[in-house]
């Protein structure tokens, strides 16, 4: 079955450590996204990528980094520069209709809960 | 930049009754898409319904329907015959129709409780 797989489901990070969250999709979607979810804040965009080897910062990119070496994969690294990384992280993907109007929504992964210990 | 506002942090409804969740948005664009997503306790995001701004007819999916008022920039979600499984966070989202602008902008969500 096609879908998005996020791993791990739970992740614990010590102060000063970098950690990487995995996101893989087999939907052949062009675009992939990372969102952060905090209580009462909704979903805020961290990074997104519309094509391999290219990505753009979202609204809260500081302290995070990404790569898009393969169409299927969009890992997110939470660096030690992110001062408050404890949150729920959601990865999503979507199709892009070039030159056409598109009503595509997103397909979401099941999320990763990151906790600083 | 577009913004989405959900003014009701929490709502409750009795089972089998109808509830309406509010959403307003701000944009200078004329073509765009609007979505409602449901996030149950499992935290899996589920697409509930979508609306194209160029369509005047309100979208409907079974017990879920929207009231889309383009001039007022309002996009409310009506849930009829509420069921216990409808209890969840509901997020309203906006997406530009411009090519290359695939980002979804989310509201902060409304927590819906369904009382038996």
Coordinates of N, CA and C in Angstrom, one line a residue:
Chain A
X1 N 0.8 -1.2 0.0 CA 0.0 0.0 0.0 C 0.9 1.2 0.0
X2 N 0.4 2.3 -0.8 CA 1.2 3.5 -0.8 C 0.9 4.3 0.4
X3 N 2.0 5.1 0.9 CA 1.8 5.9 2.0 C 3.1 6.6 2.4
X4 N 3.0 7.2 3.6 CA 4.2 7.9 4.2 C 4.6 7.2 5.5
X5 N 5.9 6.9 5.6 CA 6.3 6.3 6.8 C 7.3 7.2 7.6
X6 N 6.9 7.5 8.8 CA 7.8 8.3 9.7 C 8.4 7.4 10.7
X7 N 9.7 7.6 11.0 CA 10.3 6.8 12.1 C 11.4 7.7 12.7
X8 N 11.6 7.4 14.0 CA 10.8 6.5 14.9 C 9.5 7.2 15.3
X9 N 8.7 6.5 16.0 CA 7.5 7.0 16.5 C 7.7 7.9 17.7
X10 N 8.7 7.5 18.6 CA 9.1 8.3 19.7 C 10.6 8.4 19.7
X11 N 11.1 9.6 20.0 CA 12.6 9.9 20.0 C 12.9 10.8 21.2
X12 N 14.0 10.4 21.8 CA 14.5 11.2 23.0 C 15.8 11.8 22.6
X13 N 16.0 13.1 22.9 CA 17.2 13.7 22.6 C 17.8 14.4 23.9
X14 N 19.1 14.2 24.0 CA 19.8 14.8 25.1 C 20.2 16.2 24.7
X15 N 20.4 17.1 25.6 CA 20.9 18.5 25.4 C 22.1 18.4 24.5
X16 N 22.2 19.2 23.5 CA 23.4 19.4 22.7 C 23.5 18.3 21.6
X17 N 22.6 17.4 21.5 CA 22.6 16.4 20.4 C 21.9 16.8 19.2
X18 N 22.3 16.3 18.0 CA 21.5 16.4 16.8 C 20.8 15.1 16.7
X19 N 19.6 15.2 16.2 CA 18.8 13.9 15.9 C 18.2 14.1 14.6
X20 N 18.0 13.0 13.9 CA 17.4 13.0 12.6 C 16.1 12.1 12.6
X21 N 15.0 12.8 12.0 CA 13.7 12.1 11.9 C 13.6 11.7 10.4
X22 N 13.1 10.5 10.3 CA 13.0 9.9 8.9 C 11.6 10.1 8.4
X23 N 11.6 10.3 7.1 CA 10.3 10.4 6.3 C 10.5 9.8 5.0
X24 N 9.7 8.7 4.7 CA 9.8 8.1 3.4 C 8.4 7.9 2.8
X25 N 8.3 8.2 1.5 CA 7.0 8.0 0.8 C 7.1 7.2 -0.5
X26 N 6.1 6.4 -0.7 CA 6.1 5.6 -2.0 C 4.9 5.9 -2.8
X27 N 4.5 7.2 -2.7 CA 3.3 7.7 -3.5 C 3.7 8.4 -4.8
X28 N 5.0 8.5 -5.0 CA 5.5 9.2 -6.2 C 5.1 10.7 -6.2
X29 N 5.0 11.2 -5.0 CA 4.7 12.6 -4.8 C 5.9 13.5 -5.0
X30 N 5.7 14.6 -5.7 CA 6.8 15.5 -5.9 C 7.2 16.3 -4.7
X31 N 6.2 16.8 -3.9 CA 6.5 17.7 -2.8 C 6.4 17.0 -1.5
X32 N 7.3 17.4 -0.6 CA 7.3 16.9 0.8 C 7.5 18.0 1.7
X33 N 7.0 17.8 2.9 CA 6.9 18.9 3.9 C 7.2 18.4 5.3
X34 N 7.7 19.3 6.1 CA 7.8 19.0 7.6 C 7.1 20.1 8.3
X35 N 6.2 19.6 9.3 CA 5.5 20.5 10.1 C 5.8 20.2 11.6
X36 N 5.7 21.2 12.4 CA 5.9 21.0 13.8 C 4.5 21.3 14.5
X37 N 4.1 20.5 15.4 CA 2.8 20.7 16.1 C 3.1 20.9 17.6
X38 N 2.6 22.0 18.1 CA 2.7 22.2 19.6 C 1.2 22.5 20.1
X39 N 0.9 22.2 21.3 CA -0.4 22.4 21.8 C -0.8 23.9 21.6
X40 N -2.0 24.1 21.1 CA -2.5 25.4 20.9 C -1.9 26.2 19.8
X41 N -1.0 25.6 19.0 CA -0.3 26.3 18.0 C -0.6 25.8 16.6
X42 N -1.4 24.8 16.5 CA -1.6 24.3 15.1 C -0.4 23.7 14.5
X43 N -0.3 23.6 13.2 CA 0.8 23.1 12.5 C 1.6 24.2 11.9
X44 N 2.9 24.2 12.1 CA 3.7 25.3 11.6 C 4.8 24.6 10.7
X45 N 5.0 25.2 9.5 CA 5.8 24.7 8.5 C 7.3 24.9 8.8
X46 N 8.1 23.9 8.8 CA 9.5 24.0 9.0 C 10.3 24.1 7.7
X47 N 10.2 23.1 6.9 CA 10.8 23.1 5.6 C 9.9 22.4 4.6
X48 N 10.1 22.7 3.3 CA 9.4 21.9 2.3 C 10.3 21.8 1.0
X49 N 10.0 20.8 0.2 CA 10.8 20.5 -1.0 C 9.8 20.1 -2.1
X50 N 10.0 20.7 -3.2 CA 9.1 20.4 -4.4 C 9.8 19.6 -5.4
X51 N 11.2 19.4 -5.3 CA 11.9 18.7 -6.3 C 13.2 18.2 -5.6
X52 N 13.7 17.1 -6.1 CA 15.0 16.6 -5.6 C 16.1 17.6 -5.6
X53 N 16.9 17.6 -4.5 CA 18.0 18.5 -4.4 C 17.7 20.0 -4.3
X54 N 16.4 20.2 -3.9 CA 16.0 21.6 -3.7 C 15.0 21.6 -2.5
X55 N 15.1 22.6 -1.7 CA 14.2 22.8 -0.6 C 14.1 24.3 -0.1
X56 N 13.1 24.6 0.5 CA 12.9 26.0 1.0 C 12.5 26.0 2.5
X57 N 12.9 27.1 3.1 CA 12.6 27.3 4.5 C 11.1 27.6 4.6
X58 N 10.5 27.1 5.7 CA 9.2 27.5 6.1 C 9.2 28.6 7.1
X59 N 8.2 28.6 8.0 CA 8.1 29.7 8.9 C 9.0 29.6 10.1
X60 N 9.4 28.4 10.4 CA 10.2 28.2 11.7 C 11.4 27.3 11.4
X61 N 12.2 27.6 10.4 CA 13.3 26.8 10.0 C 14.5 26.8 10.9
X62 N 14.6 27.8 11.8 CA 15.8 28.0 12.6 C 16.0 26.8 13.5
X63 N 17.3 26.2 13.5 CA 17.6 25.1 14.3 C 17.3 23.7 13.7
X64 N 16.8 23.8 12.4 CA 16.5 22.6 11.7 C 17.3 22.5 10.4
X65 N 17.5 21.3 9.8 CA 18.0 21.2 8.5 C 17.4 20.0 7.8
X66 N 17.4 20.0 6.5 CA 16.8 18.9 5.7 C 17.7 18.6 4.5
X67 N 17.4 17.5 3.9 CA 18.0 17.1 2.6 C 17.0 16.4 1.8
X68 N 17.2 16.5 0.4 CA 16.2 15.8 -0.5 C 17.1 15.2 -1.6
X69 N 17.8 14.1 -1.3 CA 18.6 13.5 -2.2 C 17.9 12.5 -3.1
X70 N 16.8 12.0 -2.6 CA 15.9 11.1 -3.4 C 14.5 11.6 -3.3
X71 N 13.7 11.3 -4.3 CA 12.3 11.8 -4.4 C 11.5 11.2 -3.2
X72 N 11.9 10.0 -2.8 CA 11.1 9.3 -1.8 C 11.4 9.7 -0.4
X73 N 12.5 10.4 -0.1 CA 13.0 10.6 1.2 C 13.2 12.1 1.5
X74 N 12.8 12.5 2.7 CA 13.0 13.9 3.1 C 13.3 13.9 4.6
X75 N 14.5 13.6 5.1 CA 14.8 13.5 6.5 C 15.0 14.9 7.1
X76 N 14.6 15.0 8.3 CA 14.7 16.3 9.1 C 15.7 16.1 10.2
X77 N 16.7 17.0 10.3 CA 17.6 17.0 11.4 C 17.3 18.1 12.4
X78 N 17.1 17.8 13.6 CA 16.9 18.8 14.7 C 18.3 19.0 15.3
X79 N 18.8 20.2 15.1 CA 20.2 20.4 15.6 C 20.2 21.0 17.0
X80 N 21.3 21.1 17.6 CA 21.5 21.6 19.0 C 21.1 23.1 19.0
X81 N 21.0 23.7 17.9 CA 20.7 25.1 17.9 C 19.2 25.4 18.1
X82 N 18.4 24.3 18.0 CA 17.0 24.4 18.2 C 16.8 24.3 19.7
X83 N 16.3 25.5 20.3 CA 16.3 25.6 21.8 C 15.1 24.9 22.4
X84 N 14.1 24.7 21.7 CA 12.9 24.1 22.3 C 12.4 23.0 21.4
X85 N 13.1 21.9 21.2 CA 12.7 20.9 20.2 C 11.6 20.0 20.6
X86 N 11.2 20.0 21.8 CA 10.1 19.0 22.2 C 8.8 19.4 21.6
X87 N 8.3 18.4 20.7 CA 7.1 18.7 19.9 C 6.8 17.4 19.2
X88 N 5.7 17.5 18.5 CA 5.2 16.4 17.6 C 5.5 16.9 16.2
X89 N 6.2 16.0 15.4 CA 6.6 16.4 14.1 C 5.9 15.5 13.0
X90 N 5.3 16.2 12.1 CA 4.5 15.6 11.0 C 5.2 15.8 9.7
X91 N 5.3 14.8 8.9 CA 5.8 14.8 7.5 C 4.6 14.6 6.6
X92 N 4.6 15.3 5.5 CA 3.5 15.2 4.5 C 4.1 15.2 3.1
X93 N 3.3 14.8 2.2 CA 3.6 14.8 0.8 C 2.4 15.2 -0.1
X94 N 2.7 15.7 -1.3 CA 1.6 16.0 -2.2 C 2.0 16.0 -3.6
X95 N 1.1 15.9 -4.5 CA 1.4 16.0 -5.9 C 1.5 17.5 -6.3
X96 N 2.1 17.8 -7.4 CA 2.1 19.1 -7.9 C 1.6 19.0 -9.3
X97 N 0.7 19.9 -9.6 CA 0.1 19.9 -11.0 C 0.7 21.2 -11.7
X98 N 1.7 21.0 -12.5 CA 2.3 22.1 -13.1 C 1.4 22.7 -14.2
X99 N 1.2 24.0 -14.1 CA 0.4 24.7 -15.1 C -1.1 24.4 -14.9
X100 N -1.5 23.8 -13.9 CA -2.9 23.5 -13.7 C -3.3 23.9 -12.3
X101 N -4.6 24.2 -12.1 CA -5.1 24.3 -10.8 C -5.1 23.0 -10.1
X102 N -4.8 22.9 -8.9 CA -4.7 21.6 -8.2 C -5.5 21.7 -6.9
X103 N -6.3 20.8 -6.6 CA -7.0 20.7 -5.3 C -6.4 19.6 -4.4
X104 N -5.2 19.2 -4.7 CA -4.6 18.1 -4.0 C -4.4 18.5 -2.5
X105 N -4.8 17.7 -1.7 CA -4.5 17.9 -0.3 C -3.2 17.2 0.0
X106 N -2.8 17.0 1.2 CA -1.6 16.3 1.6 C -2.0 14.9 2.1
X107 N -1.0 14.0 2.0 CA -1.0 12.8 2.7 C 0.0 12.9 3.8
X108 N -0.4 12.6 5.0 CA 0.4 12.8 6.2 C 1.0 11.4 6.7
X109 N 2.2 11.5 7.3 CA 2.7 10.4 8.1 C 2.0 10.3 9.4
X110 N 2.4 9.4 10.2 CA 1.8 9.2 11.5 C 2.5 10.0 12.6
X111 N 3.6 10.6 12.3 CA 4.3 11.5 13.2 C 5.4 10.9 14.1
X112 N 6.2 11.8 14.6 CA 7.3 11.5 15.5 C 7.2 12.4 16.7
X113 N 7.2 11.8 17.9 CA 7.1 12.6 19.1 C 8.6 12.8 19.6
X114 N 9.1 14.0 19.6 CA 10.5 14.2 20.1 C 10.4 14.9 21.4
X115 N 11.2 14.3 22.3 CA 11.3 14.8 23.7 C 12.8 15.0 24.1
X116 N 13.0 16.2 24.7 CA 14.4 16.5 25.2 C 14.5 16.0 26.6
X117 N 15.5 15.2 26.9 CA 15.7 14.7 28.2 C 16.9 15.2 28.9
Chain B
X1 N 1.1 37.5 3.3 CA 1.0 36.1 3.6 C -0.4 35.7 4.1
X2 N -0.8 34.5 3.7 CA -2.1 34.1 4.1 C -2.2 33.7 5.5
X3 N -3.3 33.9 6.1 CA -3.5 33.4 7.5 C -4.9 32.8 7.6
X4 N -4.9 31.8 8.5 CA -6.2 31.1 8.8 C -6.5 31.2 10.3
X5 N -7.7 31.5 10.6 CA -8.1 31.7 12.0 C -9.3 30.8 12.4
X6 N -9.1 30.1 13.4 CA -10.2 29.3 14.0 C -10.4 29.8 15.4
X7 N -11.6 30.5 15.5 CA -11.8 31.3 16.7 C -12.4 30.4 17.9
X8 N -12.6 29.2 17.7 CA -13.2 28.3 18.7 C -12.1 27.3 19.1
X9 N -11.4 27.5 20.2 CA -10.4 26.5 20.6 C -11.1 25.1 21.0
X10 N -12.3 25.2 21.5 CA -13.0 23.9 21.9 C -14.5 24.1 21.6
X11 N -15.0 22.9 21.2 CA -16.5 22.9 21.0 C -16.9 21.5 21.5
X12 N -18.2 21.5 21.9 CA -18.8 20.2 22.3 C -20.2 20.0 21.7
X13 N -20.6 18.8 21.5 CA -21.8 18.5 20.8 C -22.4 17.2 21.4
X14 N -23.7 17.1 21.5 CA -24.3 15.8 21.9 C -24.3 14.9 20.7
X15 N -24.2 13.6 21.0 CA -24.2 12.6 20.0 C -25.6 12.7 19.2
X16 N -25.5 12.6 17.9 CA -26.6 12.7 17.0 C -27.0 14.1 16.7
X17 N -26.4 15.1 17.3 CA -26.8 16.5 17.1 C -25.8 17.0 16.0
X18 N -26.0 18.3 15.6 CA -25.3 19.0 14.6 C -24.4 20.0 15.2
X19 N -23.2 20.2 14.7 CA -22.3 21.2 15.2 C -21.6 21.9 14.0
X20 N -21.3 23.1 14.2 CA -20.6 23.9 13.2 C -19.3 24.5 13.7
X21 N -18.2 24.2 13.0 CA -16.9 24.8 13.4 C -16.6 25.9 12.4
X22 N -16.1 27.0 13.0 CA -15.8 28.2 12.2 C -14.4 28.3 11.7
X23 N -14.2 28.9 10.6 CA -12.9 29.2 10.0 C -13.0 30.4 9.2
X24 N -12.1 31.4 9.4 CA -11.9 32.5 8.5 C -10.5 32.6 8.0
X25 N -10.3 33.2 6.9 CA -8.9 33.3 6.3 C -8.7 34.6 5.7
X26 N -7.5 34.9 5.5 CA -7.1 36.2 4.9 C -6.2 36.0 3.7
X27 N -6.6 36.5 2.6 CA -5.8 36.3 1.4 C -6.2 37.4 0.4
X28 N -5.2 37.7 -0.5 CA -5.5 38.7 -1.6 C -5.7 37.9 -2.9
X29 N -5.6 36.6 -2.9 CA -5.7 35.8 -4.1 C -7.2 35.5 -4.4
X30 N -7.4 35.2 -5.6 CA -8.8 34.9 -6.0 C -9.0 33.4 -6.2
X31 N -7.9 32.7 -6.5 CA -8.0 31.2 -6.7 C -7.2 30.5 -5.6
X32 N -7.9 29.6 -5.0 CA -7.2 28.9 -3.9 C -8.1 27.7 -3.5
X33 N -7.6 26.9 -2.6 CA -8.3 25.7 -2.1 C -8.4 25.8 -0.6
X34 N -9.4 25.3 0.0 CA -9.6 25.2 1.4 C -9.9 23.8 1.8
X35 N -9.4 23.4 3.0 CA -9.5 22.0 3.5 C -9.9 22.0 4.9
X36 N -10.6 20.9 5.3 CA -10.7 20.6 6.8 C -10.0 19.3 7.0
X37 N -9.2 19.2 8.0 CA -8.5 18.0 8.4 C -9.0 17.6 9.8
X38 N -9.0 16.4 10.1 CA -9.4 15.8 11.4 C -8.1 15.1 11.9
X39 N -7.9 15.4 13.2 CA -6.8 14.7 13.9 C -7.3 14.0 15.2
X40 N -7.6 12.7 15.1 CA -8.1 12.0 16.3 C -7.0 11.8 17.3
X41 N -7.3 11.2 18.4 CA -6.3 10.9 19.4 C -5.0 10.2 18.9
X42 N -5.2 9.4 17.9 CA -4.0 8.7 17.3 C -3.1 9.7 16.6
X43 N -3.5 10.9 16.4 CA -2.7 12.0 15.8 C -2.5 11.9 14.3
X44 N -3.1 10.9 13.7 CA -3.1 10.8 12.2 C -3.9 11.8 11.6
X45 N -3.4 12.6 10.7 CA -4.2 13.7 10.0 C -5.0 13.0 8.9
X46 N -6.3 13.3 8.9 CA -7.2 12.8 7.9 C -7.9 13.9 7.2
X47 N -7.9 13.9 5.9 CA -8.6 14.9 5.1 C -10.1 14.6 5.2
X48 N -10.9 15.6 5.6 CA -12.3 15.5 5.8 C -13.0 16.0 4.5
X49 N -12.7 17.2 4.1 CA -13.4 17.8 2.9 C -12.5 18.9 2.3
X50 N -12.8 19.1 1.1 CA -12.0 20.2 0.4 C -13.0 21.0 -0.5
X51 N -12.6 22.3 -0.7 CA -13.4 23.2 -1.5 C -12.5 24.0 -2.4
X52 N -12.9 24.1 -3.7 CA -12.2 24.9 -4.6 C -12.9 26.3 -4.6
X53 N -12.1 27.4 -4.5 CA -12.6 28.7 -4.4 C -13.5 29.1 -5.6
X54 N -13.1 28.5 -6.8 CA -13.9 29.0 -8.0 C -15.2 28.3 -8.1
X55 N -15.5 27.4 -7.2 CA -16.8 26.7 -7.2 C -17.7 27.4 -6.2
X56 N -18.9 27.7 -6.7 CA -19.9 28.3 -5.8 C -20.6 27.3 -4.9
X57 N -20.7 26.1 -5.4 CA -21.4 25.1 -4.7 C -20.6 24.6 -3.5
X58 N -21.2 24.5 -2.4 CA -20.6 24.0 -1.2 C -20.3 22.5 -1.3
X59 N -19.1 22.1 -0.8 CA -18.7 20.7 -0.9 C -19.4 19.9 0.2
X60 N -19.7 18.7 0.0 CA -20.4 17.8 0.9 C -19.7 16.4 0.8
X61 N -19.5 15.8 2.0 CA -19.0 14.5 2.1 C -19.8 13.8 3.2
X62 N -20.8 13.0 2.8 CA -21.6 12.3 3.7 C -22.2 13.2 4.8
X63 N -21.8 13.1 6.1 CA -22.3 13.9 7.2 C -21.6 15.2 7.3
X64 N -20.6 15.5 6.5 CA -19.8 16.7 6.6 C -20.1 17.6 5.4
X65 N -20.3 18.8 5.7 CA -20.5 19.8 4.7 C -19.9 21.1 5.1
X66 N -19.7 22.0 4.1 CA -19.1 23.3 4.4 C -20.0 24.4 4.0
X67 N -19.9 25.5 4.6 CA -20.5 26.8 4.2 C -19.4 27.7 3.8
X68 N -19.2 27.8 2.5 CA -18.1 28.6 1.9 C -18.7 30.0 1.5
X69 N -18.2 31.0 2.1 CA -18.6 32.4 1.8 C -17.4 33.2 1.4
X70 N -17.2 33.2 0.0 CA -15.9 33.7 -0.5 C -15.7 35.2 -0.2
X71 N -16.8 36.0 -0.3 CA -16.7 37.4 0.0 C -16.3 37.7 1.4
X72 N -16.9 36.9 2.3 CA -16.6 37.1 3.7 C -15.4 36.3 4.2
X73 N -14.8 35.6 3.3 CA -13.6 34.7 3.6 C -13.8 33.9 4.8
X74 N -14.9 33.1 4.7 CA -15.4 32.2 5.7 C -15.6 30.8 5.2
X75 N -15.2 29.8 6.0 CA -15.2 28.4 5.5 C -15.6 27.6 6.7
X76 N -16.8 27.5 7.1 CA -17.2 26.7 8.3 C -17.5 25.2 7.9
X77 N -17.4 24.4 8.9 CA -17.6 22.9 8.7 C -18.8 22.5 9.5
X78 N -19.8 21.9 8.9 CA -20.9 21.4 9.6 C -20.9 19.9 9.7
X79 N -21.0 19.4 10.9 CA -21.0 17.9 11.1 C -22.4 17.6 11.6
X80 N -23.1 16.8 10.8 CA -24.5 16.4 11.1 C -24.5 15.0 11.7
X81 N -25.5 14.7 12.6 CA -25.6 13.4 13.2 C -24.3 13.0 13.8
X82 N -23.8 13.8 14.7 CA -22.5 13.6 15.3 C -22.3 12.3 15.9
X83 N -21.2 11.7 15.7 CA -20.9 10.4 16.3 C -19.7 10.4 17.2
X84 N -19.6 9.5 18.1 CA -18.5 9.5 19.1 C -17.1 9.5 18.4
X85 N -17.1 8.9 17.2 CA -15.8 8.8 16.5 C -15.4 10.2 15.8
X86 N -16.3 11.1 15.9 CA -16.0 12.5 15.3 C -15.2 13.3 16.3
X87 N -15.1 12.8 17.5 CA -14.3 13.6 18.5 C -12.8 13.6 18.1
X88 N -12.3 14.8 18.0 CA -11.0 15.0 17.4 C -10.6 16.5 17.4
X89 N -9.4 16.8 17.0 CA -9.0 18.2 16.7 C -9.3 18.3 15.2
X90 N -9.9 19.5 14.9 CA -10.2 19.8 13.5 C -9.4 21.0 13.1
X91 N -8.7 20.9 11.9 CA -7.9 22.0 11.4 C -8.4 22.5 10.1
X92 N -8.6 23.8 10.0 CA -8.9 24.4 8.7 C -7.6 24.8 8.0
X93 N -7.5 24.6 6.7 CA -6.2 24.9 6.0 C -6.5 25.6 4.6
X94 N -5.5 26.4 4.2 CA -5.6 27.1 3.0 C -4.4 26.8 2.1
X95 N -4.7 26.7 0.8 CA -3.6 26.4 -0.2 C -3.8 27.3 -1.4
X96 N -2.8 28.0 -1.8 CA -2.8 28.8 -3.0 C -3.0 27.9 -4.2
X97 N -3.6 28.5 -5.2 CA -3.7 27.7 -6.5 C -2.6 28.1 -7.5
X98 N -1.8 29.0 -7.0 CA -0.7 29.4 -7.9 C 0.3 28.3 -8.0
X99 N 0.8 28.1 -9.2 CA 1.8 27.0 -9.4 C 3.0 27.3 -8.6
X100 N 3.5 26.2 -8.0 CA 4.7 26.4 -7.2 C 4.4 26.8 -5.7
X101 N 3.2 27.0 -5.4 CA 2.8 27.5 -4.0 C 1.9 26.4 -3.4
X102 N 2.6 25.3 -3.1 CA 1.9 24.1 -2.6 C 1.7 24.0 -1.1
X103 N 2.2 25.0 -0.4 CA 2.1 25.0 1.0 C 0.7 25.1 1.5
X104 N 0.4 24.3 2.6 CA -0.8 24.4 3.3 C -0.6 25.3 4.5
X105 N -1.5 26.3 4.7 CA -1.4 27.1 5.9 C -2.6 26.7 6.8
X106 N -2.2 26.4 8.0 CA -3.2 25.8 9.0 C -3.7 26.8 10.0
X107 N -4.9 26.7 10.4 CA -5.4 27.3 11.6 C -4.9 26.6 12.9
X108 N -5.2 27.1 14.0 CA -4.7 26.5 15.3 C -5.5 25.4 15.8
X109 N -6.6 25.2 15.2 CA -7.4 24.0 15.5 C -8.6 24.2 16.4
X110 N -9.6 23.3 16.3 CA -10.7 23.3 17.3 C -10.8 21.9 17.8
X111 N -10.8 21.8 19.1 CA -11.0 20.5 19.7 C -12.5 20.2 19.9
X112 N -13.0 19.1 19.2 CA -14.4 18.8 19.3 C -14.6 17.6 20.2
X113 N -15.4 17.8 21.2 CA -15.8 16.7 22.1 C -17.3 16.3 21.8
X114 N -17.5 15.0 21.7 CA -18.8 14.5 21.4 C -19.3 13.8 22.7
X115 N -20.4 14.2 23.2 CA -20.9 13.7 24.5 C -22.0 12.7 24.2
X116 N -21.9 11.5 24.8 CA -22.9 10.4 24.6 C -24.3 10.8 25.2

